[in-house]
Amino acid sequence: MADALELDALWEDFHRVVNMTSAELAAWLRVRDADEQSEPLPEEAGTPTGQHVLAILQKRRTDLTDDDIRVMHKVVDTVGDLVDMENEPEPERTPEDTRRRHRLMTLGHDPLKP
């Protein structure tokens, strides 16, 4: 387990990059997985990482597990690699921008959200 100062910093970073509420993320994960043939149960919708982010959003800092901390680091790093936090949001211009936004939203970050 990380020490208290590292955990505090990670908690702040995670909640800075994850700018969607748990309700918004849960709805996105359900929409993202819906298709014409089948739709998973709401609690099973989305990627494993997206589901884990949703679970972390519903926890208190004191209830985090080592696995939660690993996922939080992964999300902070991934969003940081894909987003210039200083210059967001910017409008979507190409299909690639839309795919990038959808990938980020699966991690709980909507680049178009103020």
CSV table of N, CA, C and O in Angstrom, one decimal:
chain,number,residue,atom,x,y,z
A,1,MET,N,0.8,-1.2,0.0
A,1,MET,CA,0.0,0.0,0.0
A,1,MET,C,0.9,1.2,0.0
A,1,MET,O,1.9,1.3,0.6
A,2,ALA,N,0.5,2.2,-0.7
A,2,ALA,CA,1.2,3.5,-0.8
A,2,ALA,C,1.2,4.2,0.5
A,2,ALA,O,0.2,4.1,1.3
A,3,ASP,N,2.2,5.1,0.8
A,3,ASP,CA,2.1,5.9,2.0
A,3,ASP,C,1.0,7.0,1.9
A,3,ASP,O,0.5,7.2,0.8
A,4,ALA,N,0.7,7.6,3.0
A,4,ALA,CA,-0.4,8.5,3.0
A,4,ALA,C,-0.3,9.7,2.1
A,4,ALA,O,-1.2,10.1,1.4
A,5,LEU,N,0.9,10.3,2.0
A,5,LEU,CA,1.1,11.4,1.1
A,5,LEU,C,1.0,11.0,-0.4
A,5,LEU,O,0.4,11.8,-1.2
A,6,GLU,N,1.6,9.9,-0.7
A,6,GLU,CA,1.5,9.4,-2.1
A,6,GLU,C,0.0,9.1,-2.5
A,6,GLU,O,-0.5,9.4,-3.5
A,7,LEU,N,-0.7,8.5,-1.5
A,7,LEU,CA,-2.1,8.2,-1.7
A,7,LEU,C,-2.9,9.5,-1.9
A,7,LEU,O,-3.8,9.5,-2.7
A,8,ASP,N,-2.7,10.5,-1.0
A,8,ASP,CA,-3.4,11.7,-1.2
A,8,ASP,C,-3.2,12.4,-2.5
A,8,ASP,O,-4.1,12.8,-3.2
A,9,ALA,N,-1.9,12.4,-3.0
A,9,ALA,CA,-1.6,12.9,-4.3
A,9,ALA,C,-2.3,12.1,-5.4
A,9,ALA,O,-2.8,12.7,-6.4
A,10,LEU,N,-2.3,10.8,-5.3
A,10,LEU,CA,-2.9,10.0,-6.3
A,10,LEU,C,-4.4,10.2,-6.4
A,10,LEU,O,-5.0,10.3,-7.4
A,11,TRP,N,-5.0,10.3,-5.2
A,11,TRP,CA,-6.5,10.5,-5.1
A,11,TRP,C,-6.8,11.8,-5.8
A,11,TRP,O,-7.8,11.9,-6.5
A,12,GLU,N,-6.0,12.9,-5.5
A,12,GLU,CA,-6.3,14.2,-6.1
A,12,GLU,C,-6.1,14.1,-7.7
A,12,GLU,O,-6.9,14.6,-8.4
A,13,ASP,N,-5.0,13.5,-8.1
A,13,ASP,CA,-4.8,13.4,-9.5
A,13,ASP,C,-5.9,12.6,-10.2
A,13,ASP,O,-6.4,13.0,-11.3
A,14,PHE,N,-6.3,11.5,-9.6
A,14,PHE,CA,-7.3,10.6,-10.2
A,14,PHE,C,-8.6,11.4,-10.3
A,14,PHE,O,-9.3,11.4,-11.4
A,15,HIS,N,-9.0,12.1,-9.3
A,15,HIS,CA,-10.3,12.9,-9.4
A,15,HIS,C,-10.2,14.1,-10.2
A,15,HIS,O,-11.2,14.7,-10.6
A,16,ARG,N,-9.0,14.6,-10.5
A,16,ARG,CA,-8.8,15.7,-11.5
A,16,ARG,C,-9.0,15.2,-12.9
A,16,ARG,O,-9.6,15.8,-13.7
A,17,VAL,N,-8.4,14.0,-13.2
A,17,VAL,CA,-8.5,13.5,-14.6
A,17,VAL,C,-9.8,12.8,-14.9
A,17,VAL,O,-10.3,12.8,-16.0
A,18,VAL,N,-10.4,12.2,-13.8
A,18,VAL,CA,-11.7,11.5,-14.0
A,18,VAL,C,-12.8,12.6,-13.7
A,18,VAL,O,-13.1,12.9,-12.5
A,19,ASN,N,-13.2,13.3,-14.8
A,19,ASN,CA,-14.1,14.4,-14.6
A,19,ASN,C,-15.6,14.0,-14.8
A,19,ASN,O,-16.5,14.9,-14.8
A,20,MET,N,-15.9,12.8,-15.0
A,20,MET,CA,-17.3,12.3,-15.1
A,20,MET,C,-17.7,11.8,-13.8
A,20,MET,O,-16.9,11.2,-13.0
A,21,THR,N,-19.0,12.0,-13.4
A,21,THR,CA,-19.6,11.5,-12.2
A,21,THR,C,-19.7,10.0,-12.4
A,21,THR,O,-19.7,9.4,-13.5
A,22,SER,N,-20.0,9.3,-11.3
A,22,SER,CA,-20.2,7.8,-11.4
A,22,SER,C,-21.5,7.5,-12.2
A,22,SER,O,-21.5,6.6,-13.0
A,23,ALA,N,-22.5,8.4,-12.1
A,23,ALA,CA,-23.7,8.2,-12.9
A,23,ALA,C,-23.4,8.4,-14.4
A,23,ALA,O,-23.9,7.6,-15.2
A,24,GLU,N,-22.7,9.4,-14.7
A,24,GLU,CA,-22.3,9.7,-16.1
A,24,GLU,C,-21.5,8.5,-16.7
A,24,GLU,O,-21.7,8.1,-17.8
A,25,LEU,N,-20.5,8.0,-15.9
A,25,LEU,CA,-19.7,7.0,-16.4
A,25,LEU,C,-20.5,5.7,-16.5
A,25,LEU,O,-20.4,5.0,-17.5
A,26,ALA,N,-21.3,5.4,-15.6
A,26,ALA,CA,-22.2,4.2,-15.7
A,26,ALA,C,-23.1,4.2,-16.9
A,26,ALA,O,-23.2,3.2,-17.6
A,27,ALA,N,-23.7,5.4,-17.2
A,27,ALA,CA,-24.5,5.5,-18.3
A,27,ALA,C,-23.7,5.4,-19.6
A,27,ALA,O,-24.1,4.7,-20.6
A,28,TRP,N,-22.5,5.9,-19.7
A,28,TRP,CA,-21.6,5.8,-20.9
A,28,TRP,C,-21.3,4.4,-21.1
A,28,TRP,O,-21.3,3.9,-22.2
A,29,LEU,N,-20.9,3.7,-20.0
A,29,LEU,CA,-20.5,2.3,-20.2
A,29,LEU,C,-21.6,1.4,-20.7
A,29,LEU,O,-21.4,0.5,-21.6
A,30,ARG,N,-22.9,1.7,-20.3
A,30,ARG,CA,-24.0,1.0,-20.8
A,30,ARG,C,-24.3,1.3,-22.2
A,30,ARG,O,-24.5,0.4,-23.1
A,31,VAL,N,-24.2,2.6,-22.6
A,31,VAL,CA,-24.4,3.0,-24.0
A,31,VAL,C,-23.3,2.4,-24.9
A,31,VAL,O,-23.6,1.9,-26.0
A,32,ARG,N,-22.1,2.4,-24.4
A,32,ARG,CA,-20.9,2.0,-25.2
A,32,ARG,C,-21.1,0.5,-25.5
A,32,ARG,O,-20.7,0.0,-26.6
A,33,ASP,N,-21.6,-0.3,-24.6
A,33,ASP,CA,-21.7,-1.8,-24.8
A,33,ASP,C,-23.0,-2.2,-25.5
A,33,ASP,O,-23.1,-3.4,-25.9
A,34,ALA,N,-23.9,-1.3,-25.6
A,34,ALA,CA,-25.2,-1.7,-26.2
A,34,ALA,C,-25.1,-1.9,-27.7
A,34,ALA,O,-24.4,-1.1,-28.4
A,35,ASP,N,-25.7,-3.0,-28.3
A,35,ASP,CA,-25.7,-3.2,-29.7
A,35,ASP,C,-27.0,-3.8,-30.1
A,35,ASP,O,-27.8,-4.1,-29.2
A,36,GLU,N,-27.2,-4.1,-31.4
A,36,GLU,CA,-28.5,-4.6,-31.8
A,36,GLU,C,-28.8,-6.0,-31.3
A,36,GLU,O,-29.9,-6.4,-31.1
A,37,GLN,N,-27.7,-6.9,-31.2
A,37,GLN,CA,-28.0,-8.2,-30.8
A,37,GLN,C,-28.1,-8.5,-29.3
A,37,GLN,O,-28.8,-9.3,-28.9
A,38,SER,N,-27.3,-7.8,-28.6
A,38,SER,CA,-27.3,-8.0,-27.1
A,38,SER,C,-26.9,-6.8,-26.4
A,38,SER,O,-26.3,-5.9,-26.9
A,39,GLU,N,-27.2,-6.8,-25.1
A,39,GLU,CA,-26.8,-5.7,-24.2
A,39,GLU,C,-26.5,-6.4,-22.9
A,39,GLU,O,-27.3,-7.1,-22.3
A,40,PRO,N,-25.3,-6.1,-22.3
A,40,PRO,CA,-25.0,-6.8,-21.0
A,40,PRO,C,-25.8,-6.2,-19.9
A,40,PRO,O,-26.4,-5.1,-20.0
A,41,LEU,N,-25.8,-6.9,-18.8
A,41,LEU,CA,-26.4,-6.4,-17.6
A,41,LEU,C,-25.7,-5.1,-17.3
A,41,LEU,O,-24.5,-4.9,-17.5
A,42,PRO,N,-26.5,-4.1,-16.7
A,42,PRO,CA,-25.9,-2.8,-16.4
A,42,PRO,C,-24.6,-2.8,-15.6
A,42,PRO,O,-23.7,-2.1,-15.8
A,43,GLU,N,-24.6,-3.7,-14.6
A,43,GLU,CA,-23.4,-3.8,-13.7
A,43,GLU,C,-22.2,-4.5,-14.4
A,43,GLU,O,-21.1,-4.5,-13.9
A,44,GLU,N,-22.5,-5.1,-15.6
A,44,GLU,CA,-21.4,-5.7,-16.4
A,44,GLU,C,-21.0,-5.0,-17.6
A,44,GLU,O,-20.2,-5.5,-18.4
A,45,ALA,N,-21.6,-3.8,-17.8
A,45,ALA,CA,-21.3,-3.1,-19.1
A,45,ALA,C,-19.9,-2.4,-19.0
A,45,ALA,O,-19.5,-2.0,-17.9
A,46,GLY,N,-19.3,-2.3,-20.1
A,46,GLY,CA,-18.0,-1.6,-20.2
A,46,GLY,C,-16.8,-2.5,-20.1
A,46,GLY,O,-16.9,-3.7,-19.9
A,47,THR,N,-15.7,-1.8,-20.2
A,47,THR,CA,-14.4,-2.6,-20.1
A,47,THR,C,-14.1,-2.9,-18.6
A,47,THR,O,-14.7,-2.2,-17.7
A,48,PRO,N,-13.3,-3.8,-18.3
A,48,PRO,CA,-12.9,-4.1,-17.0
A,48,PRO,C,-12.3,-2.8,-16.3
A,48,PRO,O,-12.6,-2.6,-15.1
A,49,THR,N,-11.5,-2.1,-17.0
A,49,THR,CA,-10.9,-0.9,-16.4
A,49,THR,C,-12.0,0.1,-16.2
A,49,THR,O,-12.0,0.8,-15.1
A,50,GLY,N,-12.9,0.3,-17.1
A,50,GLY,CA,-14.0,1.3,-16.9
A,50,GLY,C,-14.9,0.9,-15.7
A,50,GLY,O,-15.3,1.8,-14.9
A,51,GLN,N,-15.1,-0.4,-15.5
A,51,GLN,CA,-15.9,-0.9,-14.4
A,51,GLN,C,-15.1,-0.6,-13.1
A,51,GLN,O,-15.7,-0.3,-12.1
A,52,HIS,N,-13.8,-0.8,-13.1
A,52,HIS,CA,-13.0,-0.6,-11.9
A,52,HIS,C,-13.0,0.9,-11.6
A,52,HIS,O,-13.1,1.3,-10.4
A,53,VAL,N,-12.9,1.8,-12.6
A,53,VAL,CA,-12.9,3.2,-12.3
A,53,VAL,C,-14.3,3.6,-11.7
A,53,VAL,O,-14.3,4.3,-10.7
A,54,LEU,N,-15.3,3.0,-12.2
A,54,LEU,CA,-16.7,3.3,-11.6
A,54,LEU,C,-16.7,2.8,-10.2
A,54,LEU,O,-17.2,3.5,-9.3
A,55,ALA,N,-16.2,1.7,-9.9
A,55,ALA,CA,-16.1,1.2,-8.5
A,55,ALA,C,-15.3,2.1,-7.6
A,55,ALA,O,-15.7,2.4,-6.4
A,56,ILE,N,-14.2,2.6,-8.1
A,56,ILE,CA,-13.3,3.5,-7.3
A,56,ILE,C,-14.1,4.8,-7.0
A,56,ILE,O,-14.0,5.3,-5.9
A,57,LEU,N,-14.8,5.3,-8.0
A,57,LEU,CA,-15.6,6.5,-7.8
A,57,LEU,C,-16.6,6.4,-6.7
A,57,LEU,O,-17.0,7.4,-6.0
A,58,GLN,N,-17.0,5.2,-6.4
A,58,GLN,CA,-18.1,4.9,-5.4
A,58,GLN,C,-17.5,4.6,-4.0
A,58,GLN,O,-18.2,4.2,-3.1
A,59,LYS,N,-16.1,4.7,-3.9
A,59,LYS,CA,-15.4,4.3,-2.7
A,59,LYS,C,-14.9,5.6,-1.9
A,59,LYS,O,-14.8,6.6,-2.5
A,60,ARG,N,-14.7,5.4,-0.7
A,60,ARG,CA,-14.0,6.4,0.1
A,60,ARG,C,-12.5,6.1,0.0
A,60,ARG,O,-12.1,4.9,-0.3
A,61,ARG,N,-11.7,7.1,0.2
A,61,ARG,CA,-10.2,6.9,0.0
A,61,ARG,C,-9.7,5.8,1.0
A,61,ARG,O,-8.8,5.1,0.6
A,62,THR,N,-10.3,5.7,2.2
A,62,THR,CA,-9.8,4.8,3.1
A,62,THR,C,-10.1,3.3,2.8
A,62,THR,O,-9.6,2.4,3.3
A,63,ASP,N,-11.0,3.1,1.8
A,63,ASP,CA,-11.4,1.8,1.4
A,63,ASP,C,-10.7,1.3,0.2
A,63,ASP,O,-11.0,0.2,-0.3
A,64,LEU,N,-9.7,2.0,-0.3
A,64,LEU,CA,-9.0,1.6,-1.5
A,64,LEU,C,-8.1,0.4,-1.3
A,64,LEU,O,-7.5,0.2,-0.2
A,65,THR,N,-8.1,-0.5,-2.3
A,65,THR,CA,-7.2,-1.7,-2.2
A,65,THR,C,-6.0,-1.4,-3.1
A,65,THR,O,-5.9,-0.4,-3.8
A,66,ASP,N,-5.0,-2.3,-3.0
A,66,ASP,CA,-3.8,-2.2,-3.8
A,66,ASP,C,-4.2,-2.2,-5.3
A,66,ASP,O,-3.6,-1.5,-6.1
A,67,ASP,N,-5.2,-3.1,-5.7
A,67,ASP,CA,-5.6,-3.1,-7.1
A,67,ASP,C,-6.2,-1.8,-7.5
A,67,ASP,O,-6.0,-1.4,-8.6
A,68,ASP,N,-7.0,-1.2,-6.6
A,68,ASP,CA,-7.6,0.1,-6.9
A,68,ASP,C,-6.5,1.1,-7.2
A,68,ASP,O,-6.5,1.9,-8.2
A,69,ILE,N,-5.5,1.1,-6.4
A,69,ILE,CA,-4.3,2.1,-6.5
A,69,ILE,C,-3.6,1.8,-7.9
A,69,ILE,O,-3.3,2.8,-8.6
A,70,ARG,N,-3.5,0.6,-8.2
A,70,ARG,CA,-2.8,0.2,-9.5
A,70,ARG,C,-3.7,0.8,-10.7
A,70,ARG,O,-3.1,1.4,-11.6
A,71,VAL,N,-5.0,0.6,-10.6
A,71,VAL,CA,-5.8,1.1,-11.7
A,71,VAL,C,-5.9,2.7,-11.7
A,71,VAL,O,-5.8,3.3,-12.8
A,72,MET,N,-5.8,3.3,-10.5
A,72,MET,CA,-5.8,4.7,-10.5
A,72,MET,C,-4.5,5.3,-11.1
A,72,MET,O,-4.6,6.2,-11.9
A,73,HIS,N,-3.4,4.7,-10.9
A,73,HIS,CA,-2.1,5.1,-11.5
A,73,HIS,C,-2.3,4.9,-13.1
A,73,HIS,O,-1.9,5.8,-13.8
A,74,LYS,N,-2.8,3.8,-13.5
A,74,LYS,CA,-3.0,3.5,-14.9
A,74,LYS,C,-3.9,4.5,-15.6
A,74,LYS,O,-3.5,5.0,-16.6
A,75,VAL,N,-5.0,4.9,-14.9
A,75,VAL,CA,-5.9,5.9,-15.5
A,75,VAL,C,-5.2,7.3,-15.6
A,75,VAL,O,-5.3,7.9,-16.6
A,76,VAL,N,-4.6,7.7,-14.5
A,76,VAL,CA,-3.9,9.0,-14.5
A,76,VAL,C,-2.8,9.0,-15.6
A,76,VAL,O,-2.8,10.0,-16.3
A,77,ASP,N,-2.1,8.0,-15.7
A,77,ASP,CA,-1.0,7.9,-16.7
A,77,ASP,C,-1.6,7.9,-18.1
A,77,ASP,O,-1.1,8.7,-19.0
A,78,THR,N,-2.6,7.1,-18.4
A,78,THR,CA,-3.2,7.0,-19.7
A,78,THR,C,-3.9,8.3,-20.1
A,78,THR,O,-3.7,8.8,-21.2
A,79,VAL,N,-4.7,8.9,-19.2
A,79,VAL,CA,-5.3,10.2,-19.6
A,79,VAL,C,-4.3,11.2,-19.8
A,79,VAL,O,-4.4,12.0,-20.7
A,80,GLY,N,-3.3,11.3,-18.9
A,80,GLY,CA,-2.2,12.2,-19.1
A,80,GLY,C,-1.5,12.1,-20.4
A,80,GLY,O,-1.1,13.1,-21.0
A,81,ASP,N,-1.3,10.9,-20.9
A,81,ASP,CA,-0.7,10.7,-22.2
A,81,ASP,C,-1.6,11.1,-23.4
A,81,ASP,O,-1.0,11.5,-24.4
A,82,LEU,N,-2.9,11.0,-23.2
A,82,LEU,CA,-3.8,11.3,-24.3
A,82,LEU,C,-4.4,12.7,-24.3
A,82,LEU,O,-4.9,13.2,-25.3
A,83,VAL,N,-4.2,13.4,-23.2
A,83,VAL,CA,-4.9,14.7,-23.0
A,83,VAL,C,-3.9,15.8,-22.6
A,83,VAL,O,-3.1,15.5,-21.7
A,84,ASP,N,-4.0,17.0,-23.2
A,84,ASP,CA,-3.3,18.1,-22.7
A,84,ASP,C,-4.2,18.9,-21.8
A,84,ASP,O,-5.1,19.6,-22.2
A,85,MET,N,-4.1,18.6,-20.5
A,85,MET,CA,-5.1,19.1,-19.5
A,85,MET,C,-5.2,20.6,-19.5
A,85,MET,O,-6.2,21.2,-19.2
A,86,GLU,N,-4.2,21.3,-20.0
A,86,GLU,CA,-4.2,22.8,-20.0
A,86,GLU,C,-5.0,23.3,-21.1
A,86,GLU,O,-5.6,24.4,-21.0
A,87,ASN,N,-5.1,22.6,-22.2
A,87,ASN,CA,-5.8,23.1,-23.4
A,87,ASN,C,-7.1,22.4,-23.8
A,87,ASN,O,-7.6,22.5,-24.8
A,88,GLU,N,-7.7,21.6,-22.9
A,88,GLU,CA,-8.9,20.9,-23.1
A,88,GLU,C,-10.0,21.9,-22.6
A,88,GLU,O,-9.8,22.7,-21.7
A,89,PRO,N,-11.3,21.8,-23.1
A,89,PRO,CA,-11.7,21.0,-24.2
A,89,PRO,C,-11.5,21.6,-25.5
A,89,PRO,O,-11.3,22.8,-25.7
A,90,GLU,N,-11.4,20.8,-26.5
A,90,GLU,CA,-11.3,21.3,-27.9
A,90,GLU,C,-12.4,20.5,-28.7
A,90,GLU,O,-12.7,19.3,-28.4
A,91,PRO,N,-12.9,21.1,-29.7
A,91,PRO,CA,-14.0,20.4,-30.5
A,91,PRO,C,-13.4,19.2,-31.2
A,91,PRO,O,-12.3,19.1,-31.6
A,92,GLU,N,-14.3,18.2,-31.4
A,92,GLU,CA,-13.9,17.0,-32.2
A,92,GLU,C,-14.0,17.4,-33.7
A,92,GLU,O,-14.9,18.1,-34.2
A,93,ARG,N,-12.9,17.1,-34.4
A,93,ARG,CA,-12.8,17.4,-35.8
A,93,ARG,C,-12.9,16.2,-36.8
A,93,ARG,O,-13.3,16.3,-37.9
A,94,THR,N,-12.4,15.1,-36.3
A,94,THR,CA,-12.2,13.9,-37.2
A,94,THR,C,-12.8,12.7,-36.5
A,94,THR,O,-13.0,12.7,-35.3
A,95,PRO,N,-13.0,11.6,-37.2
A,95,PRO,CA,-13.4,10.4,-36.6
A,95,PRO,C,-12.3,9.9,-35.5
A,95,PRO,O,-12.7,9.3,-34.5
A,96,GLU,N,-11.0,10.2,-35.8
A,96,GLU,CA,-10.0,9.8,-34.8
A,96,GLU,C,-10.2,10.6,-33.5
A,96,GLU,O,-10.0,10.1,-32.4
A,97,ASP,N,-10.6,11.9,-33.6
A,97,ASP,CA,-10.9,12.7,-32.4
A,97,ASP,C,-12.1,12.0,-31.6
A,97,ASP,O,-12.1,12.0,-30.4
A,98,THR,N,-13.1,11.5,-32.3
A,98,THR,CA,-14.2,10.9,-31.7
A,98,THR,C,-13.8,9.6,-31.0
A,98,THR,O,-14.2,9.4,-29.9
A,99,ARG,N,-13.0,8.8,-31.7
A,99,ARG,CA,-12.5,7.6,-31.1
A,99,ARG,C,-11.7,7.9,-29.8
A,99,ARG,O,-11.8,7.2,-28.8
A,100,ARG,N,-10.8,8.9,-29.9
A,100,ARG,CA,-10.0,9.3,-28.7
A,100,ARG,C,-10.9,9.7,-27.6
A,100,ARG,O,-10.7,9.3,-26.4
A,101,ARG,N,-11.9,10.5,-27.9
A,101,ARG,CA,-12.9,10.9,-26.8
A,101,ARG,C,-13.6,9.7,-26.2
A,101,ARG,O,-13.7,9.6,-25.0
A,102,HIS,N,-14.1,8.8,-27.0
A,102,HIS,CA,-14.8,7.7,-26.5
A,102,HIS,C,-13.8,6.8,-25.6
A,102,HIS,O,-14.3,6.3,-24.6
A,103,ARG,N,-12.6,6.6,-26.1
A,103,ARG,CA,-11.6,5.9,-25.2
A,103,ARG,C,-11.4,6.5,-23.9
A,103,ARG,O,-11.4,5.9,-22.8
A,104,LEU,N,-11.3,7.9,-23.9
A,104,LEU,CA,-11.1,8.6,-22.6
A,104,LEU,C,-12.4,8.5,-21.8
A,104,LEU,O,-12.2,8.4,-20.5
A,105,MET,N,-13.5,8.6,-22.4
A,105,MET,CA,-14.8,8.5,-21.6
A,105,MET,C,-14.9,7.1,-20.9
A,105,MET,O,-15.5,7.0,-19.8
A,106,THR,N,-14.4,6.1,-21.6
A,106,THR,CA,-14.4,4.8,-20.9
A,106,THR,C,-13.6,4.7,-19.7
A,106,THR,O,-13.8,4.0,-18.8
A,107,LEU,N,-12.6,5.7,-19.6
A,107,LEU,CA,-11.8,5.8,-18.3
A,107,LEU,C,-12.3,6.9,-17.4
A,107,LEU,O,-11.7,7.1,-16.3
A,108,GLY,N,-13.5,7.5,-17.8
A,108,GLY,CA,-14.1,8.5,-16.9
A,108,GLY,C,-13.7,9.9,-17.2
A,108,GLY,O,-14.0,10.8,-16.4
A,109,HIS,N,-13.0,10.2,-18.3
A,109,HIS,CA,-12.6,11.5,-18.7
A,109,HIS,C,-13.3,12.0,-20.0
A,109,HIS,O,-13.0,11.3,-21.0
A,110,ASP,N,-14.1,13.0,-19.9
A,110,ASP,CA,-14.7,13.5,-21.1
A,110,ASP,C,-14.0,14.8,-21.4
A,110,ASP,O,-14.1,15.8,-20.7
A,111,PRO,N,-13.2,14.8,-22.5
A,111,PRO,CA,-12.4,16.0,-22.9
A,111,PRO,C,-13.3,17.2,-23.2
A,111,PRO,O,-12.7,18.3,-23.2
A,112,LEU,N,-14.5,17.0,-23.5
A,112,LEU,CA,-15.4,18.1,-23.9
A,112,LEU,C,-16.1,18.7,-22.7
A,112,LEU,O,-16.8,19.7,-22.8
A,113,LYS,N,-16.0,18.1,-21.6
A,113,LYS,CA,-16.7,18.5,-20.4
A,113,LYS,C,-15.9,19.7,-19.7
A,113,LYS,O,-14.7,19.5,-19.5
A,114,PRO,N,-16.5,20.8,-19.4
A,114,PRO,CA,-15.8,21.9,-18.8
A,114,PRO,C,-15.3,21.6,-17.4
A,114,PRO,O,-15.8,20.7,-16.7
